[in-house]
CSV table of C-alpha atoms in Angstrom, one decimal:
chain,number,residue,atom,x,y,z
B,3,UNK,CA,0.0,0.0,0.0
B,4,UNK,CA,1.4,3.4,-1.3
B,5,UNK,CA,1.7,6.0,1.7
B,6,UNK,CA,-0.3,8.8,1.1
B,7,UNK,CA,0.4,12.7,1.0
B,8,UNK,CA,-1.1,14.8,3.3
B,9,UNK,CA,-1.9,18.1,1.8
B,10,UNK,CA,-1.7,21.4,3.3
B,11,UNK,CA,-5.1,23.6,2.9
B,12,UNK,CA,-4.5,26.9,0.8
B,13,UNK,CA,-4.9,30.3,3.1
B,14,UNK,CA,-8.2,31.7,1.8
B,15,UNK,CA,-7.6,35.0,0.7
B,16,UNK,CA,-9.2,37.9,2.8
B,17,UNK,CA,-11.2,40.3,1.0
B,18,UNK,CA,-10.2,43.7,1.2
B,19,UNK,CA,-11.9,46.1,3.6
B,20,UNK,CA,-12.8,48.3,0.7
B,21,UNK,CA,-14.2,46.0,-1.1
B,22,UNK,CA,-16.2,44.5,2.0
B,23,UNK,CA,-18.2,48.3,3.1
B,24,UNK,CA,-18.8,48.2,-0.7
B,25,UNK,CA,-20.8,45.0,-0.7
B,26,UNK,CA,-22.3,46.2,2.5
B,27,UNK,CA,-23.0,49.5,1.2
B,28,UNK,CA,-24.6,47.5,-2.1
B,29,UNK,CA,-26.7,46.1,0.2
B,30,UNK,CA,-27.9,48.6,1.9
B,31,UNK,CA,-28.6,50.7,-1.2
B,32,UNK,CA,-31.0,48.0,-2.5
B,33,UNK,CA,-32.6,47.6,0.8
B,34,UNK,CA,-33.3,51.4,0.9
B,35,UNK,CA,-34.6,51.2,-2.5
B,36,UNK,CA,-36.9,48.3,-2.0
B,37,UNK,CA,-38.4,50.1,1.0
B,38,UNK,CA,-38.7,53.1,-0.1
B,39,UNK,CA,-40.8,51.9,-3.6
B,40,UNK,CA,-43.0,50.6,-1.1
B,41,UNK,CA,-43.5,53.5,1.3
B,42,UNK,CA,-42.5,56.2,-1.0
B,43,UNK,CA,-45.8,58.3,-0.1
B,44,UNK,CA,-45.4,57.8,3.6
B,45,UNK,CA,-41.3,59.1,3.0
B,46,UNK,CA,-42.0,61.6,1.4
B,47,UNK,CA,-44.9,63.0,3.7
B,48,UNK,CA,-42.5,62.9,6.4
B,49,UNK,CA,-39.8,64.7,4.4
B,50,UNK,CA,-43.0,67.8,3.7
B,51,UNK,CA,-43.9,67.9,7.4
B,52,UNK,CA,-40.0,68.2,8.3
B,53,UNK,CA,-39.4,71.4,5.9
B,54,UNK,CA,-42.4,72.8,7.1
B,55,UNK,CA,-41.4,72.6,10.3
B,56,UNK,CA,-38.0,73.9,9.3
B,57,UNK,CA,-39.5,76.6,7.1
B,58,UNK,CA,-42.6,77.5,9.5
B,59,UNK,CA,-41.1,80.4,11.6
B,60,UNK,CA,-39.7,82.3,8.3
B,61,UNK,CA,-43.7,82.3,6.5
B,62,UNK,CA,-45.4,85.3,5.3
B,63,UNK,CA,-49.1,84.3,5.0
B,64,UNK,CA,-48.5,85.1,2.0
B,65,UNK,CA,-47.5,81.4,0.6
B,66,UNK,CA,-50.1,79.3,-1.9
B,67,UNK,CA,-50.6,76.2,-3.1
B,68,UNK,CA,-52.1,75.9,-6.9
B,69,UNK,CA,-56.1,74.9,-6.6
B,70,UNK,CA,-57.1,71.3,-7.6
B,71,UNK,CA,-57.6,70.8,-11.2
B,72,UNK,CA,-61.1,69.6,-12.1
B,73,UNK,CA,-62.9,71.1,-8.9
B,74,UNK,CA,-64.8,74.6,-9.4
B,75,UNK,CA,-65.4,75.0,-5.2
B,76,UNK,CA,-63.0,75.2,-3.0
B,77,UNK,CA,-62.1,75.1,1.0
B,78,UNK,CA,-60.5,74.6,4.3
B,79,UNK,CA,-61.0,73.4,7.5
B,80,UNK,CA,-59.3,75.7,10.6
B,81,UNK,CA,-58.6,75.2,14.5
B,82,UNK,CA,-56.9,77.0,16.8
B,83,UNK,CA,-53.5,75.3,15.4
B,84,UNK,CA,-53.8,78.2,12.3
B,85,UNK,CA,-53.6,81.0,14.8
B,86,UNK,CA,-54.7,84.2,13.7
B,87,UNK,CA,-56.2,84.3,10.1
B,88,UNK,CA,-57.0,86.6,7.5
B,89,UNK,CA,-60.2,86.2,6.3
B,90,UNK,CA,-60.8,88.6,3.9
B,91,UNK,CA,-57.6,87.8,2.3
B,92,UNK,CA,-58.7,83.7,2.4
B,93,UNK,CA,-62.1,84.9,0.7
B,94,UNK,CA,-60.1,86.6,-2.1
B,95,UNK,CA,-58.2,83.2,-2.6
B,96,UNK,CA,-61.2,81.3,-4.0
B,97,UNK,CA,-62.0,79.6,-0.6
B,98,UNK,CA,-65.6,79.6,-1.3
B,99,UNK,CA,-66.1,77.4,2.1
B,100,UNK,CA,-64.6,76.5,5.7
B,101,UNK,CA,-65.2,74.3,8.4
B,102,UNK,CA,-64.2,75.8,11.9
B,103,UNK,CA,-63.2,73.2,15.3
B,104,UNK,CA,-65.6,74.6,17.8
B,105,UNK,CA,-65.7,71.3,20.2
B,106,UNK,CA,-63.6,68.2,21.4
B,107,UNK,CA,-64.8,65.5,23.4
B,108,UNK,CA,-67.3,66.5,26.1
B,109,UNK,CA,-65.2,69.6,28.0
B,110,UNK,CA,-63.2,70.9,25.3
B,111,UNK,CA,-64.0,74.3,23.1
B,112,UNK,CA,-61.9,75.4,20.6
B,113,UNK,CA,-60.4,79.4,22.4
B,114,UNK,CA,-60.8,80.3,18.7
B,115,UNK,CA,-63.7,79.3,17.2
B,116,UNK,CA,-65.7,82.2,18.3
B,117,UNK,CA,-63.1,84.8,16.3
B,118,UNK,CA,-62.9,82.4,13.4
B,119,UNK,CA,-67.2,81.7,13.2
B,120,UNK,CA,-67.5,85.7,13.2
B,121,UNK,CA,-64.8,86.5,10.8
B,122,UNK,CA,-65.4,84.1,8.4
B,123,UNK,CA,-69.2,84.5,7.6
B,124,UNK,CA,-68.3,88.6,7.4
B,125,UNK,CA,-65.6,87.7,4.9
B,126,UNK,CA,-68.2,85.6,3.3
B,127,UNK,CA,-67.3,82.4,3.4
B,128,UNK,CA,-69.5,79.5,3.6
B,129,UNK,CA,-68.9,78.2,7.5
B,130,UNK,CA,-69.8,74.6,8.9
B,131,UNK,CA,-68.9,73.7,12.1
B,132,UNK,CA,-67.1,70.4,13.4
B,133,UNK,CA,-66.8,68.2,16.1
B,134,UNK,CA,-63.5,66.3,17.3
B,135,UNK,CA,-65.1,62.9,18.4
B,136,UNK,CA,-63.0,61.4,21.5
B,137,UNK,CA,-64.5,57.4,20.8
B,138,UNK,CA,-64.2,56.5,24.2
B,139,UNK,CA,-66.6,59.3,25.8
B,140,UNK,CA,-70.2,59.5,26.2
B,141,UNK,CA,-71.9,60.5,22.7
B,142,UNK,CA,-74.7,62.5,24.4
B,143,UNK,CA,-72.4,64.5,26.0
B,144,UNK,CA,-70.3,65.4,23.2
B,145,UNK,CA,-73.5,66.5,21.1
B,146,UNK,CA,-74.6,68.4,24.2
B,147,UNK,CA,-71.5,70.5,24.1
B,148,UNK,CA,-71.4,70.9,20.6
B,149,UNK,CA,-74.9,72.5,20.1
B,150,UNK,CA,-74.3,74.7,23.4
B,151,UNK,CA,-70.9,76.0,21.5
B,152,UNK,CA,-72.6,76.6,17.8
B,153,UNK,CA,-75.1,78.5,17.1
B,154,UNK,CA,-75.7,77.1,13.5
B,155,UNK,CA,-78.3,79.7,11.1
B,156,UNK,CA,-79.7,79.4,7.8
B,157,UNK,CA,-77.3,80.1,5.0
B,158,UNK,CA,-74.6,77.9,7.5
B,159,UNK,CA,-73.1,74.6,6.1
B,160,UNK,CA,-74.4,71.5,8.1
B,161,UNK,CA,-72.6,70.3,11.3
B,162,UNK,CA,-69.6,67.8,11.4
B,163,UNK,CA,-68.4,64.8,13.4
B,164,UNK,CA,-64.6,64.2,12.9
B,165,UNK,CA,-64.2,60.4,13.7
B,166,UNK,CA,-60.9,59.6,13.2
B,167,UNK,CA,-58.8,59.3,17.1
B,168,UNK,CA,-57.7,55.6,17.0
B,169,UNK,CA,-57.5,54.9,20.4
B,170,UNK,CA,-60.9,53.2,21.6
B,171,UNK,CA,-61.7,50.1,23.8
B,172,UNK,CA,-64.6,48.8,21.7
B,173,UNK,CA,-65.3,49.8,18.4
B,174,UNK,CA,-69.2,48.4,18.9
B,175,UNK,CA,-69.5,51.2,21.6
B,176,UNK,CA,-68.0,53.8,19.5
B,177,UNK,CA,-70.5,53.1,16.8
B,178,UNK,CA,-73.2,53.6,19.4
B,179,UNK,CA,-71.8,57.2,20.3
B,180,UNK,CA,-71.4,58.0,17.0
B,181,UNK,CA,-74.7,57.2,15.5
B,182,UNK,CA,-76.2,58.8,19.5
B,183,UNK,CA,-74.3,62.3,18.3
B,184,UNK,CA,-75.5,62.7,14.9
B,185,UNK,CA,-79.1,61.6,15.7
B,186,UNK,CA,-79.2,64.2,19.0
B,187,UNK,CA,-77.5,66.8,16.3
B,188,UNK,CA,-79.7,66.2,13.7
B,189,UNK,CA,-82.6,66.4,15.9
B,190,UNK,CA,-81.2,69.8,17.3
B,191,UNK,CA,-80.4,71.6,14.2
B,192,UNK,CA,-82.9,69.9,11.7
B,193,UNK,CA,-79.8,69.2,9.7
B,194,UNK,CA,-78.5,65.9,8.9
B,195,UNK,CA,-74.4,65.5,10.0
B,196,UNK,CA,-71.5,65.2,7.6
B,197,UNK,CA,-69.3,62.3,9.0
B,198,UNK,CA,-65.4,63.2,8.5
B,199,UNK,CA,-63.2,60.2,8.4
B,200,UNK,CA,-59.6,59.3,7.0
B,201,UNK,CA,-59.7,56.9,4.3
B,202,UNK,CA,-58.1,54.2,6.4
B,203,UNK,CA,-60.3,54.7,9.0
B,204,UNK,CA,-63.5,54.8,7.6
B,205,UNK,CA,-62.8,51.8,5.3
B,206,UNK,CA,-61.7,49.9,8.6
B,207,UNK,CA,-64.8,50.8,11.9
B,208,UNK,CA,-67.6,53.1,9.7
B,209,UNK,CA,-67.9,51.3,6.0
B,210,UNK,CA,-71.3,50.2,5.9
B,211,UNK,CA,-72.8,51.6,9.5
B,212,UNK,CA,-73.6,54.9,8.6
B,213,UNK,CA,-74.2,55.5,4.9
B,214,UNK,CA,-77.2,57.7,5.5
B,215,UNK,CA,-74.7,60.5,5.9
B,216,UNK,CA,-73.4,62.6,3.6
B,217,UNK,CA,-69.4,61.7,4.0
B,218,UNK,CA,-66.2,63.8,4.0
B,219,UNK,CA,-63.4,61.8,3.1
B,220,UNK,CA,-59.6,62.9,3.8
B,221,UNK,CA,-57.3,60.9,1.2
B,222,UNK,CA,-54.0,62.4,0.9
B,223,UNK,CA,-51.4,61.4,-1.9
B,224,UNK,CA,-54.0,60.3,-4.8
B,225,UNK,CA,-55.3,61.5,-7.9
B,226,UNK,CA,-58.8,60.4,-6.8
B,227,UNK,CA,-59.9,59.1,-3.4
B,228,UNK,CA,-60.7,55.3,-3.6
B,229,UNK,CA,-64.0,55.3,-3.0
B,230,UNK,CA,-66.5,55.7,-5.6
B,231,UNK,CA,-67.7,59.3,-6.4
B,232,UNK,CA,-71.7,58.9,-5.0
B,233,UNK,CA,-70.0,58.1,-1.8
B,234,UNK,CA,-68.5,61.0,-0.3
B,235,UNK,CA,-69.3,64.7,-1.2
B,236,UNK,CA,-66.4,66.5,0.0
B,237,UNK,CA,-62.4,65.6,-0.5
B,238,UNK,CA,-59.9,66.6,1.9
B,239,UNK,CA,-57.1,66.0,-0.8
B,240,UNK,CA,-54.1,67.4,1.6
B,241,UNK,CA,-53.4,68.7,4.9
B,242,UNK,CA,-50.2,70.5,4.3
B,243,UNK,CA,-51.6,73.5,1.7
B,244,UNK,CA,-50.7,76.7,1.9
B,245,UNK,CA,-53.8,79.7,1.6
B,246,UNK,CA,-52.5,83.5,1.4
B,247,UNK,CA,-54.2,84.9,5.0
B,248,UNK,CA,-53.2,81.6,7.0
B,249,UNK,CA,-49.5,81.5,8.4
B,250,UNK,CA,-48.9,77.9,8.0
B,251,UNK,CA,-50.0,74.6,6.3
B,252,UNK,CA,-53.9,74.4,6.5
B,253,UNK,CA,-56.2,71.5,5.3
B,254,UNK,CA,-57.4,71.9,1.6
B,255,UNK,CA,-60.7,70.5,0.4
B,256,UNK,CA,-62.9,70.4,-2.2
B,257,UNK,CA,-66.4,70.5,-2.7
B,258,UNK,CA,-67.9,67.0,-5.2
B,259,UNK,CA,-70.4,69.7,-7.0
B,260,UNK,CA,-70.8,73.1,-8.4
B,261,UNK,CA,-71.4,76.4,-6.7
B,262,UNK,CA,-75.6,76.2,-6.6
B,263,UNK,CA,-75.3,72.2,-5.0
B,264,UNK,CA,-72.9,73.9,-2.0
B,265,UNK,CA,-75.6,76.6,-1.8
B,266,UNK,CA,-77.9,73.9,-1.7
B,267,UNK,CA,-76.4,72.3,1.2
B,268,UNK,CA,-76.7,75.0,3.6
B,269,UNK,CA,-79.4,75.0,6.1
B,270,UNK,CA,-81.9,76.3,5.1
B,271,UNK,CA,-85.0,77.1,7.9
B,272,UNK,CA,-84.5,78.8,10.9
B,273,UNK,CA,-84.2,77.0,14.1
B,274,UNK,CA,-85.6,78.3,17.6
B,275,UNK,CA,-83.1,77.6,20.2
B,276,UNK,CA,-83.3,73.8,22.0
B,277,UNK,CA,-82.9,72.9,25.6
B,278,UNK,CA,-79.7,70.8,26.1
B,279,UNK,CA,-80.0,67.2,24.9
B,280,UNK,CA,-81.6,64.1,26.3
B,281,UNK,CA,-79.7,61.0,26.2
Protein backbone atom coordinates (compact mmCIF):
# COMPACT_ATOMS: atom_id res chain seq x y z
CA UNK A 1 0.00 0.00 0.00
CA UNK A 2 1.40 3.39 -1.33
CA UNK A 3 1.68 6.00 1.74
CA UNK A 4 -0.28 8.75 1.14
CA UNK A 5 0.40 12.72 0.96
CA UNK A 6 -1.10 14.78 3.30
CA UNK A 7 -1.93 18.09 1.81
CA UNK A 8 -1.67 21.41 3.30
CA UNK A 9 -5.11 23.59 2.86
CA UNK A 10 -4.45 26.86 0.80
CA UNK A 11 -4.86 30.27 3.08
CA UNK A 12 -8.21 31.71 1.75
CA UNK A 13 -7.60 35.03 0.66
CA UNK A 14 -9.20 37.86 2.78
CA UNK A 15 -11.16 40.25 1.00
CA UNK A 16 -10.22 43.71 1.22
CA UNK A 17 -11.92 46.15 3.61
CA UNK A 18 -12.78 48.26 0.74
CA UNK A 19 -14.19 45.96 -1.13
CA UNK A 20 -16.24 44.54 1.95
CA UNK A 21 -18.23 48.30 3.06
CA UNK A 22 -18.85 48.19 -0.73
CA UNK A 23 -20.80 45.05 -0.65
CA UNK A 24 -22.33 46.21 2.51
CA UNK A 25 -23.01 49.51 1.15
CA UNK A 26 -24.56 47.55 -2.09
CA UNK A 27 -26.66 46.07 0.25
CA UNK A 28 -27.86 48.56 1.89
CA UNK A 29 -28.59 50.70 -1.20
CA UNK A 30 -31.01 47.97 -2.53
CA UNK A 31 -32.59 47.56 0.85
CA UNK A 32 -33.32 51.36 0.86
CA UNK A 33 -34.64 51.20 -2.46
CA UNK A 34 -36.94 48.26 -1.95
CA UNK A 35 -38.38 50.09 1.03
CA UNK A 36 -38.73 53.13 -0.08
CA UNK A 37 -40.78 51.91 -3.63
CA UNK A 38 -42.96 50.58 -1.06
CA UNK A 39 -43.52 53.47 1.31
CA UNK A 40 -42.53 56.23 -1.02
CA UNK A 41 -45.82 58.31 -0.13
CA UNK A 42 -45.40 57.84 3.57
CA UNK A 43 -41.32 59.09 3.01
CA UNK A 44 -42.04 61.60 1.42
CA UNK A 45 -44.86 62.98 3.65
CA UNK A 46 -42.54 62.92 6.43
CA UNK A 47 -39.78 64.66 4.44
CA UNK A 48 -42.97 67.78 3.65
CA UNK A 49 -43.88 67.91 7.36
CA UNK A 50 -39.95 68.20 8.27
CA UNK A 51 -39.43 71.44 5.87
CA UNK A 52 -42.42 72.79 7.07
CA UNK A 53 -41.40 72.59 10.34
CA UNK A 54 -38.00 73.95 9.33
CA UNK A 55 -39.52 76.58 7.05
CA UNK A 56 -42.65 77.51 9.47
CA UNK A 57 -41.05 80.37 11.65
CA UNK A 58 -39.73 82.28 8.35
CA UNK A 59 -43.69 82.29 6.50
CA UNK A 60 -45.40 85.31 5.34
CA UNK A 61 -49.14 84.31 4.97
CA UNK A 62 -48.47 85.08 1.95
CA UNK A 63 -47.46 81.43 0.56
CA UNK A 64 -50.12 79.26 -1.94
CA UNK A 65 -50.57 76.16 -3.08
CA UNK A 66 -52.09 75.92 -6.87
CA UNK A 67 -56.08 74.90 -6.64
CA UNK A 68 -57.11 71.30 -7.61
CA UNK A 69 -57.63 70.75 -11.19
CA UNK A 70 -61.14 69.62 -12.15
CA UNK A 71 -62.95 71.06 -8.91
CA UNK A 72 -64.81 74.61 -9.42
CA UNK A 73 -65.39 75.03 -5.19
CA UNK A 74 -62.98 75.23 -3.03
CA UNK A 75 -62.12 75.13 1.01
CA UNK A 76 -60.50 74.58 4.28
CA UNK A 77 -61.01 73.44 7.54
CA UNK A 78 -59.31 75.68 10.56
CA UNK A 79 -58.57 75.24 14.53
CA UNK A 80 -56.87 76.99 16.76
CA UNK A 81 -53.52 75.33 15.37
CA UNK A 82 -53.79 78.19 12.28
CA UNK A 83 -53.57 80.96 14.78
CA UNK A 84 -54.74 84.16 13.73
CA UNK A 85 -56.24 84.27 10.12
CA UNK A 86 -57.00 86.56 7.52
CA UNK A 87 -60.21 86.19 6.34
CA UNK A 88 -60.78 88.59 3.93
CA UNK A 89 -57.65 87.79 2.29
CA UNK A 90 -58.71 83.68 2.40
CA UNK A 91 -62.09 84.93 0.72
CA UNK A 92 -60.07 86.58 -2.11
CA UNK A 93 -58.15 83.22 -2.62
CA UNK A 94 -61.21 81.35 -3.96
CA UNK A 95 -62.02 79.58 -0.60
CA UNK A 96 -65.64 79.57 -1.31
CA UNK A 97 -66.06 77.42 2.15
CA UNK A 98 -64.61 76.50 5.68
CA UNK A 99 -65.24 74.30 8.41
CA UNK A 100 -64.19 75.80 11.92
CA UNK A 101 -63.17 73.23 15.27
CA UNK A 102 -65.57 74.63 17.83
CA UNK A 103 -65.65 71.32 20.24
CA UNK A 104 -63.64 68.24 21.35
CA UNK A 105 -64.79 65.54 23.39
CA UNK A 106 -67.35 66.48 26.09
CA UNK A 107 -65.20 69.65 27.96
CA UNK A 108 -63.18 70.92 25.26
CA UNK A 109 -63.95 74.31 23.14
CA UNK A 110 -61.91 75.45 20.62
CA UNK A 111 -60.41 79.40 22.36
CA UNK A 112 -60.77 80.31 18.66
CA UNK A 113 -63.70 79.30 17.25
CA UNK A 114 -65.66 82.16 18.25
CA UNK A 115 -63.08 84.80 16.27
CA UNK A 116 -62.94 82.37 13.40
CA UNK A 117 -67.17 81.72 13.24
CA UNK A 118 -67.49 85.65 13.16
CA UNK A 119 -64.77 86.54 10.77
CA UNK A 120 -65.37 84.08 8.39
CA UNK A 121 -69.21 84.50 7.62
CA UNK A 122 -68.33 88.59 7.42
CA UNK A 123 -65.62 87.74 4.90
CA UNK A 124 -68.23 85.58 3.27
CA UNK A 125 -67.31 82.41 3.36
CA UNK A 126 -69.50 79.48 3.65
CA UNK A 127 -68.91 78.19 7.46
CA UNK A 128 -69.83 74.58 8.92
CA UNK A 129 -68.95 73.65 12.07
CA UNK A 130 -67.13 70.43 13.39
CA UNK A 131 -66.85 68.18 16.14
CA UNK A 132 -63.47 66.30 17.30
CA UNK A 133 -65.12 62.91 18.39
CA UNK A 134 -62.99 61.41 21.46
CA UNK A 135 -64.52 57.41 20.83
CA UNK A 136 -64.22 56.45 24.23
CA UNK A 137 -66.60 59.33 25.83
CA UNK A 138 -70.18 59.52 26.21
CA UNK A 139 -71.86 60.48 22.73
CA UNK A 140 -74.68 62.47 24.41
CA UNK A 141 -72.36 64.46 26.02
CA UNK A 142 -70.28 65.41 23.22
CA UNK A 143 -73.45 66.50 21.07
CA UNK A 144 -74.58 68.44 24.18
CA UNK A 145 -71.52 70.51 24.08
CA UNK A 146 -71.41 70.94 20.61
CA UNK A 147 -74.87 72.50 20.09
CA UNK A 148 -74.31 74.68 23.43
CA UNK A 149 -70.92 76.04 21.47
CA UNK A 150 -72.63 76.57 17.79
CA UNK A 151 -75.13 78.48 17.08
CA UNK A 152 -75.72 77.14 13.51
CA UNK A 153 -78.29 79.70 11.13
CA UNK A 154 -79.71 79.44 7.81
CA UNK A 155 -77.31 80.11 5.04
CA UNK A 156 -74.61 77.93 7.47
CA UNK A 157 -73.08 74.63 6.11
CA UNK A 158 -74.40 71.47 8.08
CA UNK A 159 -72.63 70.30 11.35
CA UNK A 160 -69.64 67.80 11.41
CA UNK A 161 -68.43 64.76 13.40
CA UNK A 162 -64.58 64.17 12.87
CA UNK A 163 -64.23 60.41 13.72
CA UNK A 164 -60.91 59.59 13.23
CA UNK A 165 -58.82 59.25 17.08
CA UNK A 166 -57.72 55.63 16.96
CA UNK A 167 -57.52 54.91 20.35
CA UNK A 168 -60.94 53.21 21.58
CA UNK A 169 -61.69 50.08 23.82
CA UNK A 170 -64.60 48.78 21.73
CA UNK A 171 -65.33 49.77 18.43
CA UNK A 172 -69.18 48.41 18.86
CA UNK A 173 -69.52 51.15 21.60
CA UNK A 174 -67.97 53.81 19.51
CA UNK A 175 -70.52 53.09 16.85
CA UNK A 176 -73.18 53.62 19.38
CA UNK A 177 -71.77 57.23 20.34
CA UNK A 178 -71.42 57.98 16.96
CA UNK A 179 -74.71 57.19 15.51
CA UNK A 180 -76.23 58.82 19.49
CA UNK A 181 -74.28 62.30 18.35
CA UNK A 182 -75.50 62.65 14.85
CA UNK A 183 -79.05 61.59 15.72
CA UNK A 184 -79.16 64.21 18.97
CA UNK A 185 -77.46 66.76 16.26
CA UNK A 186 -79.67 66.18 13.68
CA UNK A 187 -82.56 66.39 15.87
CA UNK A 188 -81.21 69.75 17.26
CA UNK A 189 -80.42 71.59 14.17
CA UNK A 190 -82.89 69.88 11.72
CA UNK A 191 -79.84 69.25 9.67
CA UNK A 192 -78.53 65.89 8.95
CA UNK A 193 -74.35 65.53 10.03
CA UNK A 194 -71.45 65.24 7.57
CA UNK A 195 -69.30 62.28 8.97
CA UNK A 196 -65.38 63.19 8.49
CA UNK A 197 -63.16 60.19 8.43
CA UNK A 198 -59.56 59.26 6.98
CA UNK A 199 -59.70 56.85 4.34
CA UNK A 200 -58.13 54.17 6.45
CA UNK A 201 -60.30 54.74 9.01
CA UNK A 202 -63.46 54.80 7.55
CA UNK A 203 -62.81 51.76 5.33
CA UNK A 204 -61.72 49.87 8.61
CA UNK A 205 -64.83 50.79 11.94
CA UNK A 206 -67.65 53.09 9.72
CA UNK A 207 -67.94 51.35 6.05
CA UNK A 208 -71.32 50.20 5.86
CA UNK A 209 -72.77 51.61 9.54
CA UNK A 210 -73.58 54.93 8.61
CA UNK A 211 -74.19 55.53 4.93
CA UNK A 212 -77.25 57.72 5.51
CA UNK A 213 -74.65 60.52 5.88
CA UNK A 214 -73.37 62.58 3.65
CA UNK A 215 -69.42 61.69 4.02
CA UNK A 216 -66.17 63.78 4.05
CA UNK A 217 -63.45 61.84 3.13
CA UNK A 218 -59.58 62.91 3.80
CA UNK A 219 -57.29 60.92 1.20
CA UNK A 220 -54.03 62.36 0.89
CA UNK A 221 -51.44 61.37 -1.85
CA UNK A 222 -54.00 60.34 -4.76
CA UNK A 223 -55.35 61.48 -7.87
CA UNK A 224 -58.82 60.38 -6.83
CA UNK A 225 -59.89 59.12 -3.41
CA UNK A 226 -60.69 55.28 -3.63
CA UNK A 227 -63.97 55.32 -2.97
CA UNK A 228 -66.54 55.71 -5.61
CA UNK A 229 -67.65 59.26 -6.44
CA UNK A 230 -71.65 58.89 -5.02
CA UNK A 231 -69.97 58.07 -1.79
CA UNK A 232 -68.54 60.99 -0.32
CA UNK A 233 -69.29 64.72 -1.19
CA UNK A 234 -66.41 66.54 0.04
CA UNK A 235 -62.44 65.58 -0.45
CA UNK A 236 -59.88 66.56 1.88
CA UNK A 237 -57.11 65.96 -0.82
CA UNK A 238 -54.15 67.44 1.61
CA UNK A 239 -53.38 68.75 4.86
CA UNK A 240 -50.16 70.52 4.27
CA UNK A 241 -51.58 73.50 1.74
CA UNK A 242 -50.73 76.74 1.90
CA UNK A 243 -53.76 79.67 1.59
CA UNK A 244 -52.54 83.47 1.43
CA UNK A 245 -54.22 84.89 5.05
CA UNK A 246 -53.19 81.62 7.04
CA UNK A 247 -49.48 81.54 8.36
CA UNK A 248 -48.86 77.88 8.02
CA UNK A 249 -49.95 74.62 6.33
CA UNK A 250 -53.94 74.40 6.49
CA UNK A 251 -56.19 71.52 5.25
CA UNK A 252 -57.39 71.91 1.62
CA UNK A 253 -60.67 70.54 0.38
CA UNK A 254 -62.93 70.39 -2.23
CA UNK A 255 -66.39 70.50 -2.73
CA UNK A 256 -67.93 66.99 -5.23
CA UNK A 257 -70.45 69.74 -7.03
CA UNK A 258 -70.76 73.10 -8.39
CA UNK A 259 -71.40 76.37 -6.70
CA UNK A 260 -75.65 76.15 -6.62
CA UNK A 261 -75.25 72.23 -5.05
CA UNK A 262 -72.89 73.88 -1.99
CA UNK A 263 -75.64 76.63 -1.76
CA UNK A 264 -77.95 73.86 -1.65
CA UNK A 265 -76.38 72.28 1.21
CA UNK A 266 -76.75 74.98 3.64
CA UNK A 267 -79.42 74.98 6.08
CA UNK A 268 -81.91 76.34 5.10
CA UNK A 269 -85.02 77.08 7.86
CA UNK A 270 -84.55 78.85 10.93
CA UNK A 271 -84.18 76.97 14.11
CA UNK A 272 -85.56 78.27 17.62
CA UNK A 273 -83.12 77.60 20.15
CA UNK A 274 -83.33 73.79 22.01
CA UNK A 275 -82.92 72.95 25.58
CA UNK A 276 -79.70 70.77 26.06
CA UNK A 277 -80.04 67.16 24.85
CA UNK A 278 -81.56 64.15 26.28
CA UNK A 279 -79.72 60.98 26.20
Amino acid sequence: MSRSRRRTPVARRRASPTRRWAVVLLALLVLTGGLYSQYRRQVNRYARRLYTTLVNPHLTGSERTPLLDGYSVHGIDVSAYQGHIDWPRVAANNVRFAFIKATEGVTLRDPRFPRNWREARKAGVFCGAYHYFQPNYDGAQQANLFVRTVPLQPGDLPPVLDVEAPDFHDVAVMRRNIATWLRLVERHYGARPILYSNYSFYRRYLAGHFDEYPLWLAHYEVAQPALAREKWIIWQHSDESYVPGIRGTVDFNVFQGNYNSLLALRLAAPRRPAAPLPR
